[in-house]
Short mmCIF file of C-alpha atoms and ligand atoms in Angstrom, two decimals:
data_model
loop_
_atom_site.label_atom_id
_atom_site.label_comp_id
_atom_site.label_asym_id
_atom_site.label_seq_id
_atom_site.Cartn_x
_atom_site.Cartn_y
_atom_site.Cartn_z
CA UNK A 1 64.68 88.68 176.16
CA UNK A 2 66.58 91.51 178.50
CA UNK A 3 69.49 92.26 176.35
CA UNK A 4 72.17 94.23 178.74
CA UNK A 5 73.64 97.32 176.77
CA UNK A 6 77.16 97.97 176.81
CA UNK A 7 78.56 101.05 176.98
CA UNK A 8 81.85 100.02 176.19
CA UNK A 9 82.01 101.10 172.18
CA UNK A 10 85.58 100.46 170.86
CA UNK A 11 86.77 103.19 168.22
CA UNK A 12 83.79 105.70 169.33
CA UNK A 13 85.70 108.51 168.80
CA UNK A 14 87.18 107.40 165.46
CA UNK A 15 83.59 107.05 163.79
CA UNK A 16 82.32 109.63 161.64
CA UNK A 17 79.79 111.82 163.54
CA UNK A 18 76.58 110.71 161.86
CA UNK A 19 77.71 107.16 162.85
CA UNK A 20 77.61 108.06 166.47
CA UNK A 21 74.76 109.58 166.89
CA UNK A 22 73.19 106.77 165.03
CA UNK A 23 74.37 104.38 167.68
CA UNK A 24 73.34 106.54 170.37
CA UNK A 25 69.80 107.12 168.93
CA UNK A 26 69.19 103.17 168.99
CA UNK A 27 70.75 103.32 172.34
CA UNK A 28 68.37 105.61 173.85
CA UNK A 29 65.75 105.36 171.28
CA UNK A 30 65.73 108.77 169.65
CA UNK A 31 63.12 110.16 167.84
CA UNK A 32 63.51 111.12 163.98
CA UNK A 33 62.62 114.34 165.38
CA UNK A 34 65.21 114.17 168.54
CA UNK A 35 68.21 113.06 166.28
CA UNK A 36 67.50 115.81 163.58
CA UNK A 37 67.11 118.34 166.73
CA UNK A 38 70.84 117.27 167.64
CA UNK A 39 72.00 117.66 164.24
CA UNK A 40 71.10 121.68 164.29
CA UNK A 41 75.08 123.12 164.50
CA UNK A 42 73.70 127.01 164.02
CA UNK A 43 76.44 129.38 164.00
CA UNK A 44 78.72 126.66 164.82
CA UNK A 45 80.31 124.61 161.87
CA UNK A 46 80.09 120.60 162.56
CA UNK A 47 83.48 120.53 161.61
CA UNK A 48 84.43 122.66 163.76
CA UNK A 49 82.63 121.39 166.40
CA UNK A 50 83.80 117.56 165.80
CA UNK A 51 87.72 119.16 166.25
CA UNK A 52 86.57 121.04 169.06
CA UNK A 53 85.91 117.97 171.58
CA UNK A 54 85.90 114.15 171.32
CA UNK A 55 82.61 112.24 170.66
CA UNK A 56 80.53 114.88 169.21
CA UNK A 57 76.83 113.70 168.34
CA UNK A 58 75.63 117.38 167.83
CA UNK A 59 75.06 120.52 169.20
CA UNK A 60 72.99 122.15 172.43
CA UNK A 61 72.15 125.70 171.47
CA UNK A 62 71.98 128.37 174.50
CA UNK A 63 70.34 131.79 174.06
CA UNK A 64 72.97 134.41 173.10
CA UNK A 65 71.45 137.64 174.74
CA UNK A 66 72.61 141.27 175.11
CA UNK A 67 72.49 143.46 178.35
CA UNK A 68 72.01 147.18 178.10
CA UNK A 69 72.93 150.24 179.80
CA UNK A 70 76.41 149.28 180.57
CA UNK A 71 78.86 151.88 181.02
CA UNK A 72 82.33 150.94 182.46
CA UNK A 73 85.33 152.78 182.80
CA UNK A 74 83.60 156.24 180.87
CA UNK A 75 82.78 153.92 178.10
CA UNK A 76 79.35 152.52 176.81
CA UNK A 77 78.98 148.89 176.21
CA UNK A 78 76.32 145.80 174.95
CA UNK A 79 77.62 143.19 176.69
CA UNK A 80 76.86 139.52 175.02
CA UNK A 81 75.61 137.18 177.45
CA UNK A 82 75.21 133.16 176.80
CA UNK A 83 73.03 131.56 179.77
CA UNK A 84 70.00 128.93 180.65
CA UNK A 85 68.57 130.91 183.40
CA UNK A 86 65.89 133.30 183.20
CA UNK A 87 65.97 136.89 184.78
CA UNK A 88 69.81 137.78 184.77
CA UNK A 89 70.08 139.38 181.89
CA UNK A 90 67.09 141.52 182.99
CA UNK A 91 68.93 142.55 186.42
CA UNK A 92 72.10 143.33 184.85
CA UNK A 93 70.77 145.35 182.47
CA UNK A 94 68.54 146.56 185.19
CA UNK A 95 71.78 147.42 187.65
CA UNK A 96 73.69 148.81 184.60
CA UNK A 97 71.46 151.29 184.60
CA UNK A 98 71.77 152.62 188.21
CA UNK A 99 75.12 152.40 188.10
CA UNK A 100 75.61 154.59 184.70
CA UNK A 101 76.31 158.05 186.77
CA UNK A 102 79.28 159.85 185.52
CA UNK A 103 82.04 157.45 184.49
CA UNK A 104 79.74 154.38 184.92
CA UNK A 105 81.20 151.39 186.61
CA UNK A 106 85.36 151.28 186.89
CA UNK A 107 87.46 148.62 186.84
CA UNK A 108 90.74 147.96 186.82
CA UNK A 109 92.75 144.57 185.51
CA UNK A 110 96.05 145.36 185.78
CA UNK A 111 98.44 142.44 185.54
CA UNK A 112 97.73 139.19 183.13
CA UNK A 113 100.24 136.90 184.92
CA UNK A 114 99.26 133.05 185.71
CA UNK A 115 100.90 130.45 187.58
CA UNK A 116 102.58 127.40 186.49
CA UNK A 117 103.39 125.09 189.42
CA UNK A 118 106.06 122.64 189.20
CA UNK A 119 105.58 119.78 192.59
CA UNK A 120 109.08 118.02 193.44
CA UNK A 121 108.78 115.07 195.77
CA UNK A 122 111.65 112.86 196.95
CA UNK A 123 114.19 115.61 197.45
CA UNK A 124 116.84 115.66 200.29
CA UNK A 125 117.38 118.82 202.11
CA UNK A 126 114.44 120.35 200.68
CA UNK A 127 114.89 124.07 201.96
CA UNK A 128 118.56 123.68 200.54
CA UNK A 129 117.14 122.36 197.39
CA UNK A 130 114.77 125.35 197.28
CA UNK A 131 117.12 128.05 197.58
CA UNK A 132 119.11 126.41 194.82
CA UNK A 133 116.07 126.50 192.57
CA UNK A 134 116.61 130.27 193.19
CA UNK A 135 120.37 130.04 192.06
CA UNK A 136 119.38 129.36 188.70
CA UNK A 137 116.78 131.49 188.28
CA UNK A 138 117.55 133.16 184.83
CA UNK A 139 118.24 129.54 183.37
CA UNK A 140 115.09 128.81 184.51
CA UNK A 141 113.08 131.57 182.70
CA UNK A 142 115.39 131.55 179.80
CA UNK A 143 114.40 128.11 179.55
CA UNK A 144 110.92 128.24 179.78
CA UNK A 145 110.72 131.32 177.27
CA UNK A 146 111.93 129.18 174.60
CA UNK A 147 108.87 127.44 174.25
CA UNK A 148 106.69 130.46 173.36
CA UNK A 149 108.98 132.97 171.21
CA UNK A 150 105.28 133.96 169.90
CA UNK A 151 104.93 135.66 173.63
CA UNK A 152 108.26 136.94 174.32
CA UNK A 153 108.21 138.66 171.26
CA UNK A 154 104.70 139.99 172.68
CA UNK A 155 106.53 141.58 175.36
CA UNK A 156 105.20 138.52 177.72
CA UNK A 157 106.67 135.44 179.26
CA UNK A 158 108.08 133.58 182.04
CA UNK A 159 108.61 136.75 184.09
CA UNK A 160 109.90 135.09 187.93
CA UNK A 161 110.47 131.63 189.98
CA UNK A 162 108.79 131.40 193.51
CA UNK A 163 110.07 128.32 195.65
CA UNK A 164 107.81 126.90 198.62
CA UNK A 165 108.71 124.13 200.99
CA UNK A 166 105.09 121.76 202.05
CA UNK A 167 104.69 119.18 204.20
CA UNK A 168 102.21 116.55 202.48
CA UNK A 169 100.88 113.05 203.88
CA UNK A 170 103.81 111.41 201.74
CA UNK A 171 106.81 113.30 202.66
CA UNK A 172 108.05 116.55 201.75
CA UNK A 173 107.45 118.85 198.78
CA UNK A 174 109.25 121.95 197.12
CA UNK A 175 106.56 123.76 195.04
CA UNK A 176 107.61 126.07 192.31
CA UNK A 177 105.87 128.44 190.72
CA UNK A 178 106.91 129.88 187.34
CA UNK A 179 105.38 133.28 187.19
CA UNK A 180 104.46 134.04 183.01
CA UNK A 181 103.22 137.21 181.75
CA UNK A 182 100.26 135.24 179.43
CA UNK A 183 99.30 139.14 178.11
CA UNK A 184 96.04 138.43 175.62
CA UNK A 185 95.37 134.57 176.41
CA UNK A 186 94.39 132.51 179.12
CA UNK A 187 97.22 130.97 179.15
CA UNK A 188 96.62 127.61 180.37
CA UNK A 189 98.19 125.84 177.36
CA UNK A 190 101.29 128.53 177.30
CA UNK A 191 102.17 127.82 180.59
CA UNK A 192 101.75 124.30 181.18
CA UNK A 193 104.17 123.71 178.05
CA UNK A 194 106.52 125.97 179.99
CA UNK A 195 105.71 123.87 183.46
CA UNK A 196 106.67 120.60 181.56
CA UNK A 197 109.74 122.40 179.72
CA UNK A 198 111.44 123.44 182.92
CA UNK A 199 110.56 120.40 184.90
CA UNK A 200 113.83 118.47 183.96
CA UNK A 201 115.58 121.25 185.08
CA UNK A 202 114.45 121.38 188.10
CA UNK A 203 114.90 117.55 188.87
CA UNK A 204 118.51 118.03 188.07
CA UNK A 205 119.09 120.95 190.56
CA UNK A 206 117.01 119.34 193.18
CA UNK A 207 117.76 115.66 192.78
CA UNK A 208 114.01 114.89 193.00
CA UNK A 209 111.01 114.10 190.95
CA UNK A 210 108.87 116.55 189.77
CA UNK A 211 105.12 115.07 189.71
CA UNK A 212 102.83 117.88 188.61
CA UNK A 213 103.40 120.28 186.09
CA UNK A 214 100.48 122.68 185.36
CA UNK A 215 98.84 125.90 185.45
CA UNK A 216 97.14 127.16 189.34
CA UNK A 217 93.65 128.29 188.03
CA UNK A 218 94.15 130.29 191.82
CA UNK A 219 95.41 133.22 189.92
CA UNK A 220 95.90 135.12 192.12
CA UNK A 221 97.77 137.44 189.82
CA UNK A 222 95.27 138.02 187.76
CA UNK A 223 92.64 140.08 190.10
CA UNK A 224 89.82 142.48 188.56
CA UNK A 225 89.09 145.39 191.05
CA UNK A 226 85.78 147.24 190.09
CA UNK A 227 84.17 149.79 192.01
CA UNK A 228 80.78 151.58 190.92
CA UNK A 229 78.34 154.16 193.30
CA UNK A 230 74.49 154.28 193.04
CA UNK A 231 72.21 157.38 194.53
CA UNK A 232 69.47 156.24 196.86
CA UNK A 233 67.07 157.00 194.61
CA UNK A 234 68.70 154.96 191.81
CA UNK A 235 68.29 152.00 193.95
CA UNK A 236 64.44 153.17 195.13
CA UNK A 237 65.31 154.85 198.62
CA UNK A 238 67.42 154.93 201.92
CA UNK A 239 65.68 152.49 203.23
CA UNK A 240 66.74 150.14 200.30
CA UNK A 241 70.38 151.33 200.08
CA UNK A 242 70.17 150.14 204.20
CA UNK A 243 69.11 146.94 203.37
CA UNK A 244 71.66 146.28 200.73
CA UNK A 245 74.36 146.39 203.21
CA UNK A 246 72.19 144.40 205.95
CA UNK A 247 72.86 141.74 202.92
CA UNK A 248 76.24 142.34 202.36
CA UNK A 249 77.26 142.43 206.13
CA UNK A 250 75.17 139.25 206.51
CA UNK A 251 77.30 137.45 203.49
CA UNK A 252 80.12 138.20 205.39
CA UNK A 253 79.54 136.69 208.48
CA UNK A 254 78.08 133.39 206.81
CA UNK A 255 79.29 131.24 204.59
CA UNK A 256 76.36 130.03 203.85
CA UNK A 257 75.01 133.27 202.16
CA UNK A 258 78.90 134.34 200.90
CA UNK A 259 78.50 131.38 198.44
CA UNK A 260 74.75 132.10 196.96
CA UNK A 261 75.88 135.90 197.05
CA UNK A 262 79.15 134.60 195.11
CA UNK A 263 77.01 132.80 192.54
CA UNK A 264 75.00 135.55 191.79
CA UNK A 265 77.98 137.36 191.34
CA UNK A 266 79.64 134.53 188.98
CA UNK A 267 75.38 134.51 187.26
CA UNK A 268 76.58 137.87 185.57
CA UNK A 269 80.45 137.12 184.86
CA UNK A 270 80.14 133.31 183.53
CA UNK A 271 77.14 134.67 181.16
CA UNK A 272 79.60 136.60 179.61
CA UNK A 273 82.82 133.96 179.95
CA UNK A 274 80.07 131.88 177.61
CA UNK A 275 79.41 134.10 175.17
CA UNK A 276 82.97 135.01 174.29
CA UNK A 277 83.71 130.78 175.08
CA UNK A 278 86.37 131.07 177.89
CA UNK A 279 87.49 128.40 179.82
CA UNK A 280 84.29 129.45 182.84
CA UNK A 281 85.58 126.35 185.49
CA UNK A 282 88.82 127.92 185.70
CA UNK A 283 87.17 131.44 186.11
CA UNK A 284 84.86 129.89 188.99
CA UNK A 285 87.73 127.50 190.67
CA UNK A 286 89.45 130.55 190.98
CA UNK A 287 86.88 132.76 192.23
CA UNK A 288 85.92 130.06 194.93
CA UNK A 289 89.36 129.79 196.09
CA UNK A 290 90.03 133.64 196.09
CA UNK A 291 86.73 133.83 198.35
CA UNK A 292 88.54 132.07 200.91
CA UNK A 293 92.03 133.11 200.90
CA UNK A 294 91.41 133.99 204.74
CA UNK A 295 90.14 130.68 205.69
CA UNK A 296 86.39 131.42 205.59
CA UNK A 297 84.57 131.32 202.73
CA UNK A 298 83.77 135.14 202.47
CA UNK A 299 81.32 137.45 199.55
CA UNK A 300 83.89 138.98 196.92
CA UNK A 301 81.80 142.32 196.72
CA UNK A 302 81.02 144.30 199.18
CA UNK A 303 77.98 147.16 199.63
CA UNK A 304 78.37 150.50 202.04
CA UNK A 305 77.03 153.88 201.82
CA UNK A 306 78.94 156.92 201.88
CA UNK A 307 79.14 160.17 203.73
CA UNK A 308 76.85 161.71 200.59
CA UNK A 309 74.32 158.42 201.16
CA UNK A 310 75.32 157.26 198.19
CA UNK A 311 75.31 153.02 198.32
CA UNK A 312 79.04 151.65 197.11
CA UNK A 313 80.04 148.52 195.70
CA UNK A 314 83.49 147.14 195.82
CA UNK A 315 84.07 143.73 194.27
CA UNK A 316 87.48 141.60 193.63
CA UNK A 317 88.48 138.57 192.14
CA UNK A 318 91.15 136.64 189.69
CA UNK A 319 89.28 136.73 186.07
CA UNK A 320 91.29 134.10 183.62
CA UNK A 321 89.95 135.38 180.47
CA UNK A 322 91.64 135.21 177.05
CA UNK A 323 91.18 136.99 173.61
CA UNK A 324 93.45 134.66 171.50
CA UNK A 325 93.78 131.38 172.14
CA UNK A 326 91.48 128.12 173.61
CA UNK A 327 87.97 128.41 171.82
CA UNK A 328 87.70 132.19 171.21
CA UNK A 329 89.28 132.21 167.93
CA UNK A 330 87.83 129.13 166.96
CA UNK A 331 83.89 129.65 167.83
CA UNK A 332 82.25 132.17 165.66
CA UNK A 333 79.70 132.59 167.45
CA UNK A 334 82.37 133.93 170.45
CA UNK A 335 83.94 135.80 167.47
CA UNK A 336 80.50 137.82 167.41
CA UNK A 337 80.59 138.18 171.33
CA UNK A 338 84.27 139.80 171.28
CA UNK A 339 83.09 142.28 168.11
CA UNK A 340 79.78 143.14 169.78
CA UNK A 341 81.77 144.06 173.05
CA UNK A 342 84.36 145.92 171.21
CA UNK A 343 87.26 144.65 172.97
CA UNK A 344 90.74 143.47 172.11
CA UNK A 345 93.04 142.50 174.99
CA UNK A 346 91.99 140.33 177.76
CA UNK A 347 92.47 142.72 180.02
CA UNK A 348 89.87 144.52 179.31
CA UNK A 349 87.73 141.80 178.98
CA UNK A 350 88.10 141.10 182.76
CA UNK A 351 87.31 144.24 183.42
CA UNK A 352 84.23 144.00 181.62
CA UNK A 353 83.28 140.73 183.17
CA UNK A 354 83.97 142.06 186.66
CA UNK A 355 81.72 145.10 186.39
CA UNK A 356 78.83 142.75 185.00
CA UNK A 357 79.82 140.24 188.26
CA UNK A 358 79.04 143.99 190.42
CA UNK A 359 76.07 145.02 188.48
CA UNK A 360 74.55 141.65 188.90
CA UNK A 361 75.35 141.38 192.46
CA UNK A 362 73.33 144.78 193.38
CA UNK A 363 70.42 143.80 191.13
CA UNK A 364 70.15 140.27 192.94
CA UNK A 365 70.45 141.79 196.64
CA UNK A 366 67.98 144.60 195.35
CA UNK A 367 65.63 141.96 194.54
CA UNK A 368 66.07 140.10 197.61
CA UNK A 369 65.82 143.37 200.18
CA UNK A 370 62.70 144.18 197.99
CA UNK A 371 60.34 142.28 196.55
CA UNK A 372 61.93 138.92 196.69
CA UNK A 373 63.96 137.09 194.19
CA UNK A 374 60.71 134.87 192.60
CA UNK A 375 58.69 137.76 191.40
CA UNK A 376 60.96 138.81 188.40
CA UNK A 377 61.74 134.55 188.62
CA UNK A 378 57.97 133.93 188.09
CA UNK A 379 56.84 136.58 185.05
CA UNK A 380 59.38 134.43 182.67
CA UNK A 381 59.11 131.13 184.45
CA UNK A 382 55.17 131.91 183.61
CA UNK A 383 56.04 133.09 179.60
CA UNK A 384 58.31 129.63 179.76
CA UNK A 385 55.29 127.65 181.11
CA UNK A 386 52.88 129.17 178.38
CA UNK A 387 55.48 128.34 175.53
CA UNK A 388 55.72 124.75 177.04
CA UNK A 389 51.75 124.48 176.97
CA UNK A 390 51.36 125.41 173.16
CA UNK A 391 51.19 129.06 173.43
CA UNK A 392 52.84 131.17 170.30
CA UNK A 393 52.81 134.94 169.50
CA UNK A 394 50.49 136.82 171.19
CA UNK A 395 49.46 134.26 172.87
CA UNK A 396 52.28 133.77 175.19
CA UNK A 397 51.94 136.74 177.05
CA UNK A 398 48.11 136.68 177.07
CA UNK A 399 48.19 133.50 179.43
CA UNK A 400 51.64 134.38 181.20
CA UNK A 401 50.09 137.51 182.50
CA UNK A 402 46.85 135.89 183.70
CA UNK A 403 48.83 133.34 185.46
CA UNK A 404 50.69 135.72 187.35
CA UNK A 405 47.19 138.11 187.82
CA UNK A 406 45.81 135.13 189.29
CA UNK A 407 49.14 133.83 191.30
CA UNK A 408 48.15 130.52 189.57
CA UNK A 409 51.99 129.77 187.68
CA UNK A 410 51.42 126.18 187.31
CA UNK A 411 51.62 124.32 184.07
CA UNK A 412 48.44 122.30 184.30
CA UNK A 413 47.12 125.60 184.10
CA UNK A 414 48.85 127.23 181.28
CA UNK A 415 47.71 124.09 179.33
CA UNK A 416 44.30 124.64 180.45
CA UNK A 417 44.27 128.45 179.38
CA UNK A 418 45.80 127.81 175.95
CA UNK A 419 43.04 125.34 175.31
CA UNK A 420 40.65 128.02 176.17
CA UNK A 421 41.72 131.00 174.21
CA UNK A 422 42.62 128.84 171.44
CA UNK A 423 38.96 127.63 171.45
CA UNK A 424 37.28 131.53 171.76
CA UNK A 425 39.99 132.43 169.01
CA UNK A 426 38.71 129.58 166.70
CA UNK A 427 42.03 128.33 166.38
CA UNK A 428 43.25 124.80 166.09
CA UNK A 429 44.96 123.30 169.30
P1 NAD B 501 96.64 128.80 173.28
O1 NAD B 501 97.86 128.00 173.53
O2 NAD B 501 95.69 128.33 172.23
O3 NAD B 501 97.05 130.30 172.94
C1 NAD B 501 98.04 131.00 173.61
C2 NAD B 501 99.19 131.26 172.67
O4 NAD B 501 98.82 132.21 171.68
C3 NAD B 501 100.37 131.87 173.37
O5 NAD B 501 101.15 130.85 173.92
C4 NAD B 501 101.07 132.65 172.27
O6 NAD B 501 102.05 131.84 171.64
C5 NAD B 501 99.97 132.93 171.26
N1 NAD B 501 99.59 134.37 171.18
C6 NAD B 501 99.38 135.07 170.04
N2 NAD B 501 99.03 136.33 170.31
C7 NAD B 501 99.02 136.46 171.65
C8 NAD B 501 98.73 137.54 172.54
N3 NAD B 501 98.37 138.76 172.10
N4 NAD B 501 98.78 137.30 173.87
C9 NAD B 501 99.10 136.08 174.34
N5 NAD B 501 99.42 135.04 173.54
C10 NAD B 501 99.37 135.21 172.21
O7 NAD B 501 95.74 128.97 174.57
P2 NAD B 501 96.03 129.32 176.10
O8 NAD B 501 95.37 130.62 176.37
O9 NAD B 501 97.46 129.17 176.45
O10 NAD B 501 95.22 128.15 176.84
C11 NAD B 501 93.85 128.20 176.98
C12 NAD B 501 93.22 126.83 176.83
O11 NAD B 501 93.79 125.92 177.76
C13 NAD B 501 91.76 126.86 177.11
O12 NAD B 501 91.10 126.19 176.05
C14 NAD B 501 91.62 126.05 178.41
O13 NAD B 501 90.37 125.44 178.50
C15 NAD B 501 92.75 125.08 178.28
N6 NAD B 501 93.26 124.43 179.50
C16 NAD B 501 93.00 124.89 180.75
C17 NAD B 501 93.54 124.26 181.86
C18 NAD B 501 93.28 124.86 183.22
O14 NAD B 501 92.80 125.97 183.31
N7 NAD B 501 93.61 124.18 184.32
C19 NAD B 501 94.34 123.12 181.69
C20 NAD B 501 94.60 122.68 180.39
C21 NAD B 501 94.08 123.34 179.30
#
């Protein structure tokens, strides 16, 4: 008899860990195998883990990776990079390296300040109520700087009050945002403490009710500029550097391209915002909405060449990146990342995740003006289709490269190649 599972588990979350991924292993009918897979923590404590999120049954290991040839702001740098998909590590590395002349990439991250917004609904006179908001200004910040002496004493903090009047479906809306200095962390938990600390406040000067009180991940005070400069031949010719900007121009006139160009981009900056464990939605909700501050959905880099022929590369965007704080401290692994790098204030963290954002952006519209984006795609999709047939050692790269000699990527026939060479080598399949 049909027994209909429920998914409704009182106390989940309160049951030890092995517990629940004994329930979920009967639920889906795990393996022996499967359930001991989960149970592989690495470099990542269970304990840790379990306090990390709710519900934990185990752990999902990604490949921790290292890109070369990075120089940034006059300074040489391995940058750690945590991702599922094959070939960017390759093209950063790969775009590192053409972009490595003189003082390597720069970028600049200047300001670390975040927004925490404050809604008030049901409030007479609204632009009255507003300017009030302004009138106590200093009570304000004073106010919200008393829930983080640990910053202020920093030399952050709430720094300034902004006031905005909206008009939304159910009436009227002041807006306020609390401007805070968040120097070395994200700052997402510092300033929506400070959001809900002042929010009394604010009802009694306005009258009203405030209804949201949290960070904008549209942090817009937060930007990363880079800039970096590659010779023709660096990037194989004129006629390549041309192309480049063809792709850049084309991203700008459609949307459709600005957001795959964009995600390349974000390929190269969330590899890193994994590796050191930031908080990557808010990096790419922010990125997304910076892309279209003008309305359209627009590329955040740009490509031109200069009077010398040399091809250019601006990019800008927010970066919400923290070195204390959230998961970094609290994931060794991401512990690793931050020592590898070599850096110690967010700041220039950005920066560093801003020029690998650039890098990766050239190496992608390289690939795309050139040979295409599969054929780098294809040589590890083929090594990943030989490892998934059976192949090991040598083997792997024995089969991957007739594959690709042949055009013939297919797993059916990776299978069918293992089988052979295992047979002529005597070996056991
Ligand atoms: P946090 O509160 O753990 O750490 C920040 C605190 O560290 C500061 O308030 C300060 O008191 C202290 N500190 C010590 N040295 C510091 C230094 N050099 N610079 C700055 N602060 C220093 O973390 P957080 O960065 O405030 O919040 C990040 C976390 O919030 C992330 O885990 C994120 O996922 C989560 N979060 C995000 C959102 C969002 O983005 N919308 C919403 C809620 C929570």
């Amino acid at each position: 008899m049909f027994v209909e599972r429920s998914s409704r588990i009182p106390g989940f979350y309160k049951l030890p860990m092995e517990e629940r991924l004994r329930i979920v292993a009967e639920w889906a009918g795990l393996t022996p195998e499967e359930v001991e897979l989960l149970k592989k923590f690495g470099g990542l404590d269970p304990k840790i883990a379990d306090a990390m999120i709710e519900n934990v049954i185990g752990a999902m290991p990604y490949p921790f990776a290292v890109a070369t040839n990075f120089r940034i702001n006059g300074r040489d740098y391995l940058v750690p990079m945590v991702i599922e998909e094959s070939s960017v590590v390759a093209a950063a590395s790969n775009a590192a390296k053409m972009l490595r002349e003189g003082d390597g990439i720069i970028a600049r991250c200047e300001r670390q300040y975040m927004i925490g917004q404050i809604h008030l609904m049901k409030v007479d006179a609204p632009r009255y109520k507003a300017m009030k908001i302004l009138e106590h200004k200093n009570e304000i910040i004073d106010l919200a700087n008393q829930q983080d002496p640990t910053l202020v004493k920093l030399g952050g903090g709430a720094r300034d009050v902004e006031v905005r009047v909206i008009e939304t479906r159910r009436g009227p809306a002041i807006v306020v945002h609390l401007i805070v200095d968040v120097l070395d962390a994200m700052g997402a938990n510092a300033v929506n403490t400070m959001a809900e600390a002042v929010a009394p406040l604010l009802e009694k000067i306005t009258g009203g009710e405030a209804r949201l009180k949290i960070i904008s991940n549209y942090a817009i005070y937060r930007l990363v500029r880079v800039w970096a400069r590659a010779s023709p031949e660096a990037v194989g010719g004129r006629d390549v550097a041309e192309k480049i900007v063809d792709a850049s121009a084309l991203a700008e006139a459609d949307p459709f391209r600005a957001v795959t160009h964009n995600k390349g981009i974000l390929n190269g900056v969330i590899a890193v915002a994994l590796a050191t464990a930031q908080d990557h939605r808010a990096i790419e909700a922010g990125a997304h909405a910076y892309a279209a501050r003008d309305g359209t959905y627009k590329p955040l880099s740009t490509w031109d060449i200069d009077r010398e022929g040399y091809l250019v590369g601006t990019l800008e965007m927010p970066i919400q990146v923290g070195v204390v704080g959230g998961a970094v401290k609290v994931h060794p692994i991401a512990r690793i990342a931050l020592k590898i790098l070599g850096v110690k204030t967010a700041r220039e963290l950005a920066e560093v995740m801003g020029a690998v954002g650039l890098a990766q952006n050239l190496a992608a519209l390289r690939a795309l003006v050139t040979e295409g984006i599969q054929r780098g795609h294809m040589r590890l999709h083929a090594k990943n289709l030989a490892i998934m047939a059976g192949a090991t050692g040598e083997l792997i790269d024995i089969v991957a490269e007739q594959m690709i000699r042949e055009g013939r990527i297919r797993f059916d026939y990776a299978k069918e190649l293992v089988e052979k060479y295992r047979r002529e080598l005597g070996q056991q399949s």
